[in-house]
Each structure stands twice: as C-alpha cells, then as structure tokens.
Amino acid sequence: MPSAFDLVDLVPAPRAVDGPKRCGVVVDEHTTVWAAPGTEGTERWLRATLGAAFGVPLRPGPRDARDSVRLCLDDTLEPEAYKLSVLTTWGIEIRGGSPAGVFWGAQTLRQLLGRHAFRRAPVRPGISYGVPHQIIEDAPRFRWRGLMLDVARHFMPKDGVLRYLDLMAAHKLNVFHFHLTDDQGWRIEIERYPRLTEVGSWRARTKFGHRASPLWDEKPHGGFYTQDDIREIVAYAAERHITVVPEIDLPGHSQAAIAAYPELGNTDVVTGSAEGGAALPVWDTWGISPHVLAPTDHTLRFYEGVFEELLELFPSEFVHVGGDECLKDQWRRSPAAQARIRELGLADEDQLQSWFIRHFDTWLSARGRRLIGWDEILEGGLADGAAVSSWRGYAGGIAAARAGHDVVMCPEQQVYLDHRQDGGVDEPVPIGFVRTLEDVYRFEPVPEELTPGEAGHVLGTQANLWTEVMEDSARVDYQAFPRLAAFAEVAWSALPAPRERDFADFERRMEVHYERLDALGVGYRPPGGPRPWQRRPGVLGRPIDGPPPNR
C-alpha cells in the first residue's frame, strides 16, 4: 500500500486534504464500481484505464458494497469541483459538482494509486494496489485551462492528438486549442473546397531549425484530418471533459489556402501566383508570409463556407480566427484593397483587418458562437463581443479586460513552451527566452493592474506549443514536459503570489510525477538536461539572451 507521503505528491496540488492515515482501501479483482446517472463517462474511463493497468474487471456493483468505488453528483459543489473520500471501512467515493468534477476526482484517484496506474497493462499481476484513508476537496481556479497545439507547421497524426488529450486530462487541463491552418499547411478536410487538403496540406520540403538555418529536410511533409477524424477527436475530448476550440487563421497566415485557391489572394499584386510567375506554393520555411487574404466578397463567402462545415464538427462556444501577424504590404500595394478601404470608409489597413474580424464576429454570433482571436484583433478597433488570446505579453489582455472583453492569458514570454528550457549548449534548437520549470511555475495569469471587476474577464490561461522546430512527437514531448505540469498547477490550484510559491515542494512532488510520465511514455526533458538523443547539435536556433519582459 502507498506510504502516507503519497498524498502530497499530487500534481496539480489540491485545495484541502484531511489525512492521509496508514490504513486505506485496496483496489483489486473484487473491487466494484457504482455510478450514479450522469457519471457513466467516468465509469467507462475507470474501467478502461485502471482496469487495464491493474488487470482487474471493476465490475458494476451495488452502491453499498464494501471497498467499492462510488461515483455521485452533488449540486452543492462548484461545477468542476470534487470531493474524494477514501474511508477504510467503507470504500472510495467521488462526488462532483458536475460530471466533469467526478472525472477530475478520478484523475486524482489514479495518481494516488501510484505510477503503475498510468500503464496500459499490468506489470505486477496479482498485486493489490491501495489508497490511504483520506478526504480531498478540490476545485479549479480557472474555467479555461488550455493547451494550444500547432499541427500546421508540423503535422501530428490523429493518434498523437488523442494521446495529448489523455495527457491533458491527466493534468486536469480542459481546453484544447487546435491550430489547424497556417502558411505551411491546411490540416482539416473541407468537403466543398477539396483543394484545401489536396494542395494545401502538403509542402515540398521543410526548413530544419530556425528560418536562418541553412538546413532543409528535402522530403514532402504534410497530412490532414478527415471530418470523421475530427469527429473522433472531438468525441474523445468530450469523454475527458475537454473542449476543442478550432482555429482557422485569417486574414494573415493564409498562404496554404491561397496556394490551393489563388483567387483568395491579392491577385492584382500577385497574379494568382508568387512573384516571378511561378505557382505560389505552400510555404516551406518559417516566419510571416507576405501573402494575405484579399478583402473581397468572394473571400468572405469562401470562409463562411469553411466555417459552416467547421461549426458542424466543433460544438465549442468559441471559434478562433487567428488574426495575428497580418502583414499589410500587399493591401497597401493593391488597388482593389485600397478601393475597398475607401468604399468601407476605413482609415487604413489596420481598420481593414478589423473589418475582416468584425465580419466573422457578427457571422459567428448570429449562429450562437463566440469569436476569439490573438490580440492583434485589437488593432483598428476591437470586434464587438470578441474575446482575446493575449500573446504579446499582458498588454493586450489588460486592454481587452478593461474594455469589458473576455481574455485568455497566454503571453509569449511566459508560457510559449517552444521557448528553450535552459541556456546550456546542449539545448535542442534553442528558441527565444529561457523559460525554466520554475519560471513557468511562477507565472501569474491575472495582471495585478486589473481591478477585481476587470479580472473577472480573465477566463483563464493557456500554454502554447508552436511546432516550427518540433519535427515529431518526441520533440513536442520534450518542449511540453515537465513545464506543462507546472503550468497545469498554475491553472488549477489556488497558489499564493508568484514569489511566495513553494517551488521546492513542487520539485519534490515532481520526483514522483516523473515516474508517472515515464509510465505514460512521455519523452520529457530530465531535470539534469537533455538526453543524448534529445539534442540537435548543429541545428541553428534563435536564442534571446536576458530575462524576458514582464509586459
């Protein structure tokens, strides 16, 4: 049976604990599960995960069976809150304020059962696993606890996406921001526009390392998700109480779409093709492409068609439209774009971008959805009702919250997990500022400048994984972990102010959590530095020296 110290090794840390005591409850072949109406999803998950890990059936049983697991709803609790009671003479009960709360309680139970609960088949057949007598009461700090995964720069096959949903669930993260389109690839099937995937999902080669690197991977790269793949991903996420928020980038970061349908581009500047007459390709390098969408009615109707199919696949409240890093040089040079600015009575190209965003804000609102975009959507005027992903520091989020708009805090300098984890020479393809495990643990999503009322507009926080220099799932694992575990605690737990946080205690708990990650097969960065096969010697990055700005 686990020792009395196992409790304090939970990640993220719970709000309140009574115990543990030395006695407890054993989970073995005799353990049954009773599930109240509304908790059947967690019952299935327990049977599929703990049942498989321990080789026990976890059969349905009566509510009052001794040493059983009972799942209940309790409307006196907050929606995602739970109370996990392990009582020696009685059994295990998980009460949740909603089905999601019950599920998060089950995630805590899995951690209490030890590292082997994270395996897919038993490694100690016939051995019982126990949980010490204790009561845990817990609830999240934020309703939006997100992870953004960029599958446009480097495609992640469906099984890898499902695996990341499991990793998110294990850390009580509940929003999966799915970055599906960019200059380097279009990753979702749109049936009425088949060339988006026939052409837009593949590029001829790929820059290896930072865009200044002389190295190339000279084989085609690509892939996309069919609509049935998307339905499977969304359903898999929903079973784990994770909302999938899709992102279709516009009006910038759109070269893959323009390569597929040249009329979407500014054809009076670039005649349906790249300069020099060659066909515009899906972009094969990194950075910001100058090719942006033309401000035409045709473009609006085209993307309305894209979003119509998107809304059928994703039931999420929010739809992300990007809106970031839209270079406006083509609009400045385009007679058609300049005529559109005059026709609409706009002041400049910034307001033209705002017109794009406002159009889709209105379009989505009419269909019961909400638009969210990167903080550039503030330029030229904030779209009515739109929410903001604040990535360029805190300033955009502060401005949006003060204007009464909801905000997700994901400042690049703090929680872009593609930034390097250490300043050492062995760090693979070092990008950006050094953001250590401790740096992420001391990140505070709510700016101190906000009043309590303004702070109420902070929906939560999100860590972002941009995959320009992450060519496969092993590289994604390395950049994400262990920092995603620290981020999850920031998003879930009621932590003190950043300087007062007990990072030494978090490090101690991580010693046990690394064993869980090992059991899950996560290729995290070890505390002592990268393993030999995690390094990328000779591949050029773009490190930035010094501490990152706080704002």
XYZ file of C-alpha atoms in Angstrom:
551
model
C 0.000 0.000 0.000
C 1.330 3.508 -0.745
C 3.022 5.333 2.094
C 1.469 8.225 3.991
C 3.624 10.572 1.935
C 1.975 9.733 -1.381
C -0.780 12.276 -0.909
C 1.448 15.353 -1.121
C 2.854 14.128 -4.432
C -0.308 15.125 -6.311
C 0.099 17.376 -9.381
C -1.690 19.759 -9.579
C -1.948 20.360 -5.845
C -5.463 20.041 -4.349
C -7.153 22.690 -2.241
C -7.675 20.796 1.014
C -6.732 17.401 2.432
C -7.748 15.573 5.597
C -5.240 12.764 6.114
C -3.791 10.513 4.946
C -3.774 7.721 7.522
C -1.918 4.432 7.290
C -4.998 2.311 6.722
C -6.869 2.528 3.446
C -8.806 0.832 0.639
C -7.457 -1.807 -1.750
C -8.294 -1.918 -5.456
C -8.168 -5.489 -6.759
C -10.182 -8.074 -8.689
C -13.006 -7.835 -6.138
C -13.466 -4.040 -6.437
C -16.760 -2.947 -7.994
C -17.947 0.399 -9.346
C -21.316 2.050 -8.751
C -22.085 5.040 -10.978
C -24.962 7.461 -10.466
C -26.779 8.772 -13.553
C -24.575 11.345 -15.243
C -21.287 9.731 -14.215
C -21.229 6.893 -16.736
C -18.389 8.504 -18.704
C -16.072 8.387 -15.699
C -17.168 4.805 -15.017
C -16.106 3.843 -18.554
C -12.833 5.710 -18.171
C -12.019 3.996 -14.856
C -12.680 0.591 -16.337
C -10.648 1.325 -19.474
C -7.647 2.839 -17.667
C -7.367 1.455 -14.133
C -8.935 -1.827 -15.178
C -6.367 -2.243 -17.941
C -3.431 -1.026 -15.834
C -4.133 -3.429 -12.964
C -5.759 -6.256 -14.897
C -8.959 -6.093 -12.867
C -12.544 -6.019 -14.222
C -14.012 -3.246 -11.989
C -17.433 -4.806 -12.466
C -20.662 -2.906 -11.752
C -21.817 -3.456 -8.188
C -24.286 -2.219 -5.576
C -23.842 1.212 -4.060
C -23.256 -0.130 -0.550
C -20.679 -2.787 -1.475
C -17.625 -2.737 0.805
C -14.400 -1.426 -0.760
C -16.227 -0.330 -3.902
C -15.794 2.878 -5.915
C -18.877 5.105 -5.908
C -19.435 7.982 -8.342
C -22.007 10.655 -7.455
C -23.162 14.124 -8.434
C -23.500 16.787 -5.749
C -25.094 20.111 -6.678
C -23.706 21.771 -3.544
C -20.262 21.707 -5.168
C -18.917 24.048 -7.849
C -19.343 22.588 -11.350
C -15.782 21.252 -11.723
C -15.199 20.670 -8.016
C -14.943 17.243 -6.458
C -14.699 15.546 -3.087
C -12.719 12.313 -2.986
C -13.277 10.251 0.162
C -11.218 7.136 0.878
C -12.680 5.562 4.008
C -11.112 2.389 5.354
C -14.269 0.608 6.465
C -16.388 1.826 3.599
C -14.661 2.344 0.232
C -13.918 5.140 -2.233
C -16.428 7.836 -3.146
C -16.009 10.606 -5.694
C -18.611 13.353 -5.579
C -18.547 16.032 -8.245
C -20.436 19.239 -8.858
C -20.883 18.027 -12.432
C -19.768 15.024 -14.499
C -16.535 16.951 -15.100
C -15.933 17.249 -11.366
C -16.347 13.494 -10.955
C -13.853 12.945 -13.762
C -11.241 15.233 -12.208
C -11.669 13.352 -8.946
C -10.987 10.116 -10.820
C -7.762 11.636 -12.162
C -6.679 12.297 -8.581
C -7.553 8.733 -7.600
C -5.340 7.476 -10.425
C -2.386 9.454 -9.064
C -2.992 8.115 -5.556
C -2.820 4.557 -6.878
C 0.804 5.017 -7.953
C 2.814 5.077 -11.150
C 1.586 1.695 -12.399
C -1.923 3.162 -12.706
C -0.550 5.045 -15.731
C 0.375 1.909 -17.678
C -1.752 0.197 -20.313
C -1.337 -3.333 -18.979
C -0.367 -4.809 -15.597
C 3.327 -5.145 -14.794
C 2.762 -6.738 -11.364
C -0.054 -9.248 -11.956
C -1.850 -10.360 -8.839
C -0.641 -7.476 -6.679
C -3.248 -5.288 -4.975
C -2.988 -1.510 -5.098
C -4.197 0.597 -2.214
C -5.112 4.164 -1.386
C -4.579 5.579 2.134
C -7.589 6.733 4.187
C -8.106 10.440 3.410
C -10.537 13.075 2.170
C -9.578 15.510 -0.608
C -11.665 18.547 -1.508
C -10.657 20.345 -4.666
C -11.795 22.771 -7.365
C -10.068 24.676 -10.188
C -9.054 28.319 -10.084
C -9.859 28.974 -13.769
C -12.550 27.687 -16.130
C -10.186 27.887 -19.145
C -7.112 25.703 -18.588
C -5.768 25.350 -22.066
C -3.115 23.901 -24.313
C -2.656 25.101 -27.884
C -1.090 22.626 -30.307
C 0.100 23.810 -33.709
C -0.344 20.961 -36.202
C 0.069 23.222 -39.257
C 3.837 23.663 -39.118
C 4.464 20.002 -38.335
C 1.529 17.641 -38.705
C 0.698 15.371 -35.778
C -1.203 12.229 -36.801
C -4.545 11.582 -35.160
C -3.227 9.037 -32.650
C -0.753 11.630 -31.386
C -3.561 14.152 -30.888
C -5.606 11.594 -28.922
C -2.535 10.890 -26.783
C -2.185 14.597 -25.988
C -5.829 14.743 -24.954
C -5.074 11.962 -22.475
C -2.033 13.868 -21.209
C -4.150 16.986 -20.811
C -6.784 15.058 -18.856
C -4.126 13.602 -16.576
C -3.180 17.187 -15.657
C -6.773 18.498 -15.377
C -6.473 20.751 -18.444
C -9.809 21.250 -20.177
C -9.417 23.365 -23.360
C -7.599 22.066 -26.436
C -6.877 24.922 -28.838
C -6.402 23.171 -32.199
C -4.305 25.331 -34.583
C -5.376 23.763 -37.878
C -4.231 26.166 -40.613
C -1.240 28.339 -41.388
C 1.102 29.317 -44.204
C 2.802 25.918 -44.023
C -0.247 23.671 -44.155
C -4.026 23.263 -44.077
C -4.963 20.328 -41.847
C -8.752 19.879 -41.898
C -10.921 18.439 -44.657
C -13.476 20.901 -46.031
C -15.711 18.953 -48.373
C -16.844 21.866 -50.538
C -13.240 23.007 -51.061
C -11.237 19.811 -51.671
C -8.089 21.590 -52.877
C -7.503 22.923 -49.359
C -6.251 19.450 -48.482
C -5.332 18.150 -51.949
C -2.918 21.052 -52.383
C -2.778 22.953 -49.108
C -1.928 20.075 -46.766
C 1.475 19.278 -48.353
C 4.682 21.223 -48.799
C 7.622 20.143 -50.923
C 10.261 20.425 -48.207
C 10.770 21.842 -44.732
C 13.288 24.168 -43.124
C 15.152 22.310 -40.358
C 15.768 24.623 -37.431
C 15.192 28.368 -37.301
C 14.405 30.114 -40.594
C 18.030 31.354 -40.735
C 19.263 27.756 -40.677
C 20.896 26.509 -43.918
C 19.474 23.011 -43.329
C 16.494 21.510 -45.156
C 14.539 18.308 -44.907
C 14.135 17.647 -48.624
C 11.131 15.315 -48.469
C 7.477 16.376 -48.698
C 5.726 16.945 -45.394
C 2.023 17.034 -44.705
C -1.188 15.363 -43.754
C -4.686 16.313 -42.704
C -7.622 15.154 -40.608
C -10.717 13.886 -42.349
C -14.018 15.099 -40.992
C -14.505 11.711 -39.345
C -11.071 12.098 -37.727
C -12.226 15.435 -36.338
C -15.472 13.933 -35.046
C -13.452 11.233 -33.307
C -11.066 13.760 -31.752
C -13.930 15.950 -30.531
C -15.815 12.969 -29.079
C -12.659 11.606 -27.428
C -12.016 15.007 -25.879
C -15.622 15.338 -24.683
C -15.373 11.994 -22.880
C -12.482 13.594 -20.979
C -14.365 16.867 -20.390
C -12.053 18.743 -22.737
C -13.460 21.346 -25.134
C -11.804 21.533 -28.547
C -11.540 25.103 -29.866
C -10.629 25.093 -33.574
C -8.518 27.805 -35.168
C -8.769 28.812 -38.823
C -6.261 31.625 -39.353
C -7.267 34.773 -41.254
C -6.574 37.194 -42.873
C -2.836 36.513 -42.448
C -1.018 33.172 -42.133
C -3.059 32.030 -45.125
C -0.517 31.066 -47.810
C -1.549 27.383 -47.801
C -5.160 28.374 -48.562
C -4.050 30.811 -51.281
C -1.817 28.130 -52.816
C -4.906 25.922 -53.104
C -7.268 28.667 -54.306
C -5.222 31.562 -55.794
C -8.270 33.825 -56.146
C -8.251 34.195 -52.335
C -5.048 36.226 -52.657
C -4.433 39.770 -53.808
C -4.314 38.889 -57.484
C -3.833 42.476 -58.664
C -0.497 42.463 -56.827
C 0.366 38.811 -57.316
C -1.494 37.357 -60.281
C -2.731 34.213 -58.571
C 0.848 33.168 -58.057
C 4.113 34.090 -56.474
C 6.301 36.881 -57.813
C 8.087 35.802 -60.976
C 5.155 33.848 -62.363
C 5.762 30.542 -60.562
C 2.784 28.957 -58.857
C 2.502 30.056 -55.248
C 3.429 27.017 -53.111
C 2.536 26.014 -49.623
C 5.271 27.767 -47.680
C 8.298 25.651 -46.781
C 10.018 27.947 -44.282
C 9.151 29.783 -41.079
C 8.298 33.371 -40.251
C 5.432 35.524 -41.529
C 4.369 35.151 -45.132
C 3.528 38.360 -47.029
C 0.665 36.546 -48.790
C -2.599 37.507 -47.090
C -6.255 37.165 -47.997
C -7.822 39.672 -50.369
C -10.599 41.797 -48.801
C -13.213 40.690 -51.325
C -16.754 39.419 -51.031
C -15.576 36.180 -52.625
C -13.087 35.654 -49.783
C -15.796 36.283 -47.196
C -18.174 33.810 -48.845
C -15.393 31.230 -49.166
C -14.515 31.366 -45.462
C -18.153 31.411 -44.458
C -18.349 28.075 -46.280
C -15.333 26.846 -44.322
C -16.878 27.925 -41.022
C -20.247 26.368 -41.879
C -18.586 22.958 -42.057
C -16.449 23.762 -39.022
C -19.468 24.522 -36.838
C -20.965 21.149 -37.708
C -17.811 19.436 -36.417
C -16.966 21.511 -33.324
C -19.702 22.270 -30.763
C -17.451 24.649 -28.805
C -18.708 28.035 -27.633
C -15.600 29.703 -29.070
C -14.127 29.601 -32.570
C -10.614 31.014 -33.015
C -9.919 33.037 -36.157
C -6.249 33.849 -35.584
C -5.972 37.467 -36.679
C -2.289 37.734 -35.786
C 0.767 38.854 -37.723
C -1.104 40.019 -40.815
C 1.450 41.810 -42.956
C -0.338 44.576 -44.824
C 2.157 45.388 -47.593
C 0.051 43.658 -50.265
C -3.019 45.640 -49.202
C -1.014 48.872 -49.407
C 0.071 47.968 -52.962
C -3.272 46.560 -54.083
C -5.606 48.966 -55.957
C -8.527 46.657 -55.123
C -7.713 46.652 -51.394
C -7.307 50.437 -51.389
C -10.637 50.800 -53.187
C -12.233 48.577 -50.541
C -10.836 50.762 -47.762
C -12.391 53.840 -49.418
C -15.682 52.039 -50.093
C -15.999 50.998 -46.451
C -14.967 54.427 -45.149
C -11.990 52.995 -43.267
C -8.959 54.957 -42.183
C -6.214 52.476 -43.060
C -5.147 48.862 -43.424
C -5.386 48.220 -39.662
C -9.070 49.041 -39.849
C -9.366 46.766 -42.891
C -8.101 43.890 -40.762
C -10.595 44.874 -38.073
C -13.340 44.792 -40.742
C -12.384 41.204 -41.552
C -12.589 40.179 -37.899
C -15.812 42.074 -37.228
C -17.458 40.364 -40.175
C -16.807 36.925 -38.746
C -17.608 38.061 -35.214
C -21.078 39.046 -36.453
C -21.389 35.893 -38.555
C -20.460 33.593 -35.651
C -22.638 35.480 -33.164
C -25.664 35.015 -35.414
C -25.062 31.270 -35.114
C -24.702 31.224 -31.357
C -20.921 31.098 -31.252
C -18.250 33.461 -29.974
C -15.168 34.654 -31.807
C -11.774 34.614 -30.142
C -8.544 35.820 -31.739
C -4.966 36.775 -30.987
C -4.510 40.218 -29.516
C -3.850 41.846 -32.917
C -7.617 41.910 -33.331
C -7.396 44.954 -31.057
C -5.747 46.870 -33.921
C -8.169 49.133 -35.707
C -10.838 48.579 -33.066
C -11.864 45.545 -31.063
C -14.639 43.456 -32.547
C -17.850 43.614 -30.520
C -18.279 40.541 -28.334
C -14.917 39.074 -29.301
C -12.572 37.509 -26.773
C -8.806 37.884 -26.895
C -5.913 35.435 -26.599
C -3.261 37.741 -25.153
C 0.069 36.504 -26.546
C 2.238 39.612 -26.980
C 2.756 39.976 -23.257
C -0.010 41.094 -20.910
C -0.845 44.435 -22.527
C -3.455 43.176 -24.989
C -5.240 41.229 -22.296
C -5.232 44.194 -19.935
C -6.678 46.496 -22.620
C -9.322 43.966 -23.577
C -10.380 43.249 -19.986
C -10.646 46.956 -19.240
C -12.894 47.301 -22.291
C -15.148 44.546 -20.953
C -13.955 41.720 -23.192
C -13.065 38.221 -22.021
C -9.407 37.227 -22.110
C -7.279 34.096 -22.145
C -3.781 34.899 -20.883
C -1.021 33.170 -22.866
C 1.888 35.658 -23.005
C 4.731 34.509 -25.247
C 7.407 35.474 -22.749
C 5.908 33.239 -20.060
C 4.047 30.235 -21.472
C 5.206 29.657 -25.050
C 6.646 26.214 -24.476
C 8.585 26.308 -27.744
C 10.950 28.697 -25.950
C 14.079 26.994 -24.638
C 14.149 25.485 -21.151
C 17.806 26.203 -20.336
C 20.717 28.301 -21.552
C 23.024 25.325 -21.968
C 24.729 24.494 -25.256
C 23.015 21.094 -25.436
C 19.511 22.541 -25.529
C 17.994 21.380 -28.856
C 17.260 24.123 -31.417
C 17.177 26.901 -28.801
C 14.352 29.344 -29.471
C 13.516 32.536 -27.575
C 13.979 33.263 -23.901
C 14.995 30.759 -21.267
C 11.805 29.597 -19.574
C 12.675 27.097 -16.858
C 10.321 24.846 -14.945
C 10.457 27.336 -12.085
C 9.720 30.266 -14.402
C 6.527 28.576 -15.589
C 5.581 27.652 -12.021
C 5.821 31.329 -11.013
C 3.729 32.572 -13.943
C 0.673 34.562 -12.830
C -2.200 34.752 -15.338
C -4.061 37.697 -13.762
C -2.184 41.002 -14.105
C -2.017 42.930 -10.857
C -3.080 46.115 -12.685
C -6.627 44.814 -13.132
C -9.383 45.674 -10.685
C -11.410 42.742 -9.310
C -14.164 43.500 -11.798
C -11.745 43.626 -14.718
C -10.010 40.463 -13.507
C -13.353 38.693 -13.786
C -12.913 38.870 -17.566
C -9.839 36.628 -17.380
C -11.380 33.305 -18.409
C -8.141 31.556 -17.659
C -4.820 30.736 -19.179
C -3.227 28.641 -21.872
C 0.204 27.254 -22.762
C 1.129 27.287 -26.442
C 3.190 24.798 -28.472
C 4.271 26.205 -31.827
C 5.922 23.426 -33.792
C 8.260 25.064 -36.317
C 11.252 23.301 -34.722
C 9.329 20.286 -33.378
C 9.509 17.792 -36.195
C 7.883 14.875 -34.377
C 6.037 13.882 -31.203
C 9.293 13.280 -29.310
C 10.248 16.930 -29.789
C 6.768 18.046 -28.753
C 7.080 15.957 -25.573
C 10.468 17.476 -24.814
C 9.240 21.047 -25.141
C 5.964 20.429 -23.308
C 7.137 18.432 -20.316
C 7.760 18.843 -17.485
C 6.767 22.501 -17.886
C 3.163 21.618 -18.793
C 2.811 20.002 -15.354
C 3.893 23.274 -13.712
C 1.511 25.215 -15.942
C -1.350 22.864 -15.040
C -0.816 23.621 -11.362
C -0.849 27.365 -12.090
C -4.126 26.964 -13.987
C -5.827 24.643 -11.479
C -4.521 25.297 -7.979
C -5.125 28.231 -5.648
C -1.457 29.221 -5.408
C -0.056 32.183 -3.496
C 1.624 35.109 -5.229
C 4.456 34.060 -7.569
C 7.338 34.903 -5.223
C 5.646 33.085 -2.355
C 5.104 29.803 -4.225
C 6.918 26.799 -2.788
C 8.842 25.648 -5.824
C 10.993 23.296 -3.719
C 7.841 21.411 -2.732
C 6.714 21.298 -6.367
C 10.111 19.886 -7.375
C 9.783 17.229 -4.670
C 6.330 16.250 -5.930
C 7.685 16.163 -9.479
C 10.137 13.425 -8.450
C 7.102 11.141 -8.174
C 5.356 12.704 -11.160
C 8.332 11.896 -13.402
C 7.609 8.226 -12.682
C 4.038 8.735 -13.904
C 5.318 10.431 -17.062
C 7.744 7.541 -17.568
C 4.863 5.076 -17.312
C 2.953 7.127 -19.892
C 5.948 7.097 -22.238
C 6.414 10.883 -22.225
C 9.816 11.978 -23.542
C 10.182 14.907 -21.124
C 13.302 16.969 -20.501
C 15.074 15.447 -17.471
C 15.991 17.871 -14.671
C 19.689 17.394 -15.436
C 19.375 18.313 -19.106
C 18.602 16.623 -22.412
C 19.472 13.012 -23.024
C 21.880 12.433 -25.932
C 19.080 11.540 -28.362
C 17.124 14.683 -27.421
C 19.877 17.017 -28.590
C 20.080 18.552 -32.070
C 23.761 19.519 -32.450
C 24.453 21.871 -35.327
C 20.824 22.863 -35.915
C 20.519 26.638 -35.736
C 18.018 28.174 -33.331
C 17.251 31.750 -32.307
C 18.047 32.204 -28.626
C 17.317 35.545 -26.990
C 19.591 36.492 -24.110
C 18.482 38.034 -20.850
C 15.229 37.833 -18.916
C 12.005 38.243 -20.877
C 9.978 41.419 -20.417
C 7.155 41.071 -17.928
C 4.726 43.112 -20.027
